[in-house]
Short mmCIF file of C-alpha atoms in Angstrom, two decimals:
data_model
loop_
_atom_site.label_atom_id
_atom_site.label_comp_id
_atom_site.label_asym_id
_atom_site.label_seq_id
_atom_site.Cartn_x
_atom_site.Cartn_y
_atom_site.Cartn_z
CA MET A 5 57.51 81.24 -65.58
CA ILE A 6 57.78 78.67 -62.80
CA HIS A 7 57.83 79.84 -59.21
CA VAL A 8 59.92 77.66 -56.93
CA THR A 9 59.32 77.97 -53.21
CA PRO A 10 62.30 77.07 -51.01
CA LEU A 11 61.90 74.29 -48.48
CA PRO A 12 61.48 75.40 -44.86
CA SER A 13 64.73 75.71 -42.97
CA LYS A 14 65.58 73.20 -40.28
CA GLY A 15 63.38 73.83 -37.28
CA GLN A 16 60.75 75.72 -39.28
CA ALA A 17 57.35 74.11 -38.82
CA PRO A 18 55.44 73.03 -41.95
CA SER A 19 52.54 75.20 -40.73
CA ASP A 20 54.82 78.20 -41.30
CA ALA A 21 54.86 77.16 -44.95
CA PRO A 22 51.44 75.55 -45.60
CA HIS A 23 52.22 74.92 -49.29
CA ILE A 24 55.16 72.68 -48.39
CA VAL A 25 54.58 68.94 -47.98
CA PRO A 26 56.30 67.73 -44.79
CA GLU A 27 59.23 65.35 -45.28
CA VAL A 28 57.38 62.67 -43.31
CA LEU A 29 54.55 62.66 -45.84
CA MET A 30 56.98 62.56 -48.76
CA SER A 31 58.82 59.54 -47.35
CA THR A 32 55.48 57.81 -46.78
CA LEU A 33 54.42 58.43 -50.38
CA ALA A 34 57.73 57.04 -51.64
CA GLU A 35 57.11 53.85 -49.65
CA LEU A 36 53.75 53.03 -51.27
CA PRO A 37 53.79 49.72 -53.16
CA ALA A 38 54.57 50.01 -56.86
CA VAL A 39 52.40 48.52 -59.58
CA ALA A 40 55.04 46.05 -60.78
CA GLU A 41 52.99 44.87 -63.76
CA CYS A 42 49.69 45.58 -65.47
CA SER A 43 48.66 43.11 -68.15
CA VAL A 44 45.37 44.87 -68.96
CA ALA A 45 46.10 45.98 -72.53
CA GLY A 46 42.69 47.66 -72.88
CA CYS A 47 43.36 50.23 -70.15
CA SER A 48 44.15 53.80 -71.17
CA TYR A 49 46.97 53.96 -68.61
CA ASN A 50 48.69 50.77 -69.83
CA ASP A 51 51.75 50.99 -72.05
CA HIS A 52 53.67 47.76 -72.69
CA SER A 53 52.47 46.12 -69.43
CA SER A 54 53.40 49.20 -67.44
CA CYS A 55 50.87 51.40 -65.63
CA HIS A 56 51.28 55.13 -66.28
CA ALA A 57 48.68 56.41 -63.83
CA ALA A 58 50.19 58.47 -61.02
CA ALA A 59 48.45 56.17 -58.53
CA VAL A 60 45.82 53.45 -58.64
CA THR A 61 42.92 52.70 -56.32
CA ILE A 62 41.89 49.14 -55.54
CA GLY A 63 38.20 48.66 -54.73
CA GLY A 64 35.15 46.68 -55.77
CA ALA A 65 32.57 44.71 -53.86
CA GLY A 66 33.34 41.29 -55.39
CA ASP A 67 36.80 41.02 -56.88
CA ALA A 68 39.59 43.38 -55.89
CA GLN A 69 39.16 45.62 -58.93
CA CYS A 70 41.52 48.30 -60.17
CA ALA A 71 39.19 51.29 -59.85
CA THR A 72 41.58 53.38 -61.97
CA PHE A 73 40.93 51.21 -65.06
CA ILE A 74 39.61 53.31 -67.97
CA PRO A 75 38.72 51.48 -71.21
CA LEU A 76 39.18 54.32 -73.71
CA GLY A 77 40.91 54.33 -77.07
CA VAL A 78 42.97 57.31 -75.92
CA LYS A 79 46.18 56.70 -73.99
CA GLY A 80 46.63 58.67 -70.80
CA GLY A 81 48.87 58.98 -67.80
CA LEU A 82 52.36 60.25 -67.30
CA ASP A 83 55.28 59.34 -69.55
CA ARG A 84 57.84 58.76 -66.82
CA VAL A 85 56.10 57.37 -63.78
CA VAL A 86 56.22 54.31 -61.59
CA SER A 87 52.60 53.90 -60.58
CA HIS A 88 51.83 53.14 -56.95
CA VAL A 89 48.79 51.97 -55.03
CA GLY A 90 47.37 55.20 -53.65
CA ALA A 91 44.45 53.62 -51.78
CA CYS A 92 43.02 50.19 -51.12
CA GLN A 93 39.35 50.02 -50.21
CA ARG A 94 39.51 46.24 -49.65
CA GLN A 95 39.64 45.88 -45.87
CA ASP A 96 39.26 42.12 -46.36
CA CYS A 97 42.75 41.89 -47.94
CA SER A 98 45.59 40.68 -45.72
CA HIS A 99 47.84 43.40 -47.18
CA ASN A 100 45.42 46.20 -46.17
CA ASP A 101 46.41 48.30 -43.16
CA HIS A 102 44.22 51.35 -42.51
CA LEU A 103 43.16 51.45 -46.20
CA GLU A 104 46.79 51.42 -47.38
CA CYS A 105 48.40 48.51 -49.20
CA GLY A 106 51.27 46.87 -47.34
CA ALA A 107 52.36 44.49 -50.12
CA PRO A 108 55.89 45.05 -51.48
CA SER A 109 54.37 45.54 -54.95
CA VAL A 110 51.17 44.62 -56.78
CA ARG A 111 50.24 43.06 -60.11
CA ILE A 112 47.13 44.14 -62.01
CA GLY A 113 45.61 41.82 -64.59
CA ALA A 114 42.56 39.95 -65.79
CA GLY A 115 40.71 38.15 -63.02
CA HIS A 116 36.96 37.75 -62.83
CA ASP A 117 36.75 41.35 -64.03
CA ILE A 118 38.77 43.12 -66.69
CA ALA A 119 41.26 44.69 -64.27
CA ASP A 120 41.81 43.05 -60.88
CA CYS A 121 44.50 43.28 -58.24
CA LEU A 122 46.15 39.87 -58.59
CA THR A 123 48.08 40.44 -55.34
CA PHE A 124 44.84 40.43 -53.32
CA ALA A 125 44.94 37.84 -50.53
CA ALA A 126 41.84 37.32 -48.42
CA ARG A 127 42.34 38.03 -44.75
CA PRO A 128 42.00 34.82 -42.69
CA ALA A 129 38.62 34.52 -40.98
#
């Protein structure tokens, strides 16, 4: 059995319903940049150049690596999902604003490492 909790009525504060995600947060999540393409065939989340992770994290000390990359023989992720960049740890990227990616979309593929963010653009010095 699935329990569905109604949304708070207009004027009701989210704190009155702590299990409800405020509309502001939902619109922010919907605005995160999509992973437009992932050409890393060896990733468990990749299916026909499409990422099926709910969200990816970009990190790494050298290249802007996809920290969500998992090289397993088992496929994972969600069947019907448009993956988004959930976090970007690369403060040296011109698209990074408070650890969030501001690019319209990102491409993941082979760079110096197996799975890199190909949209990474170094911030001018």
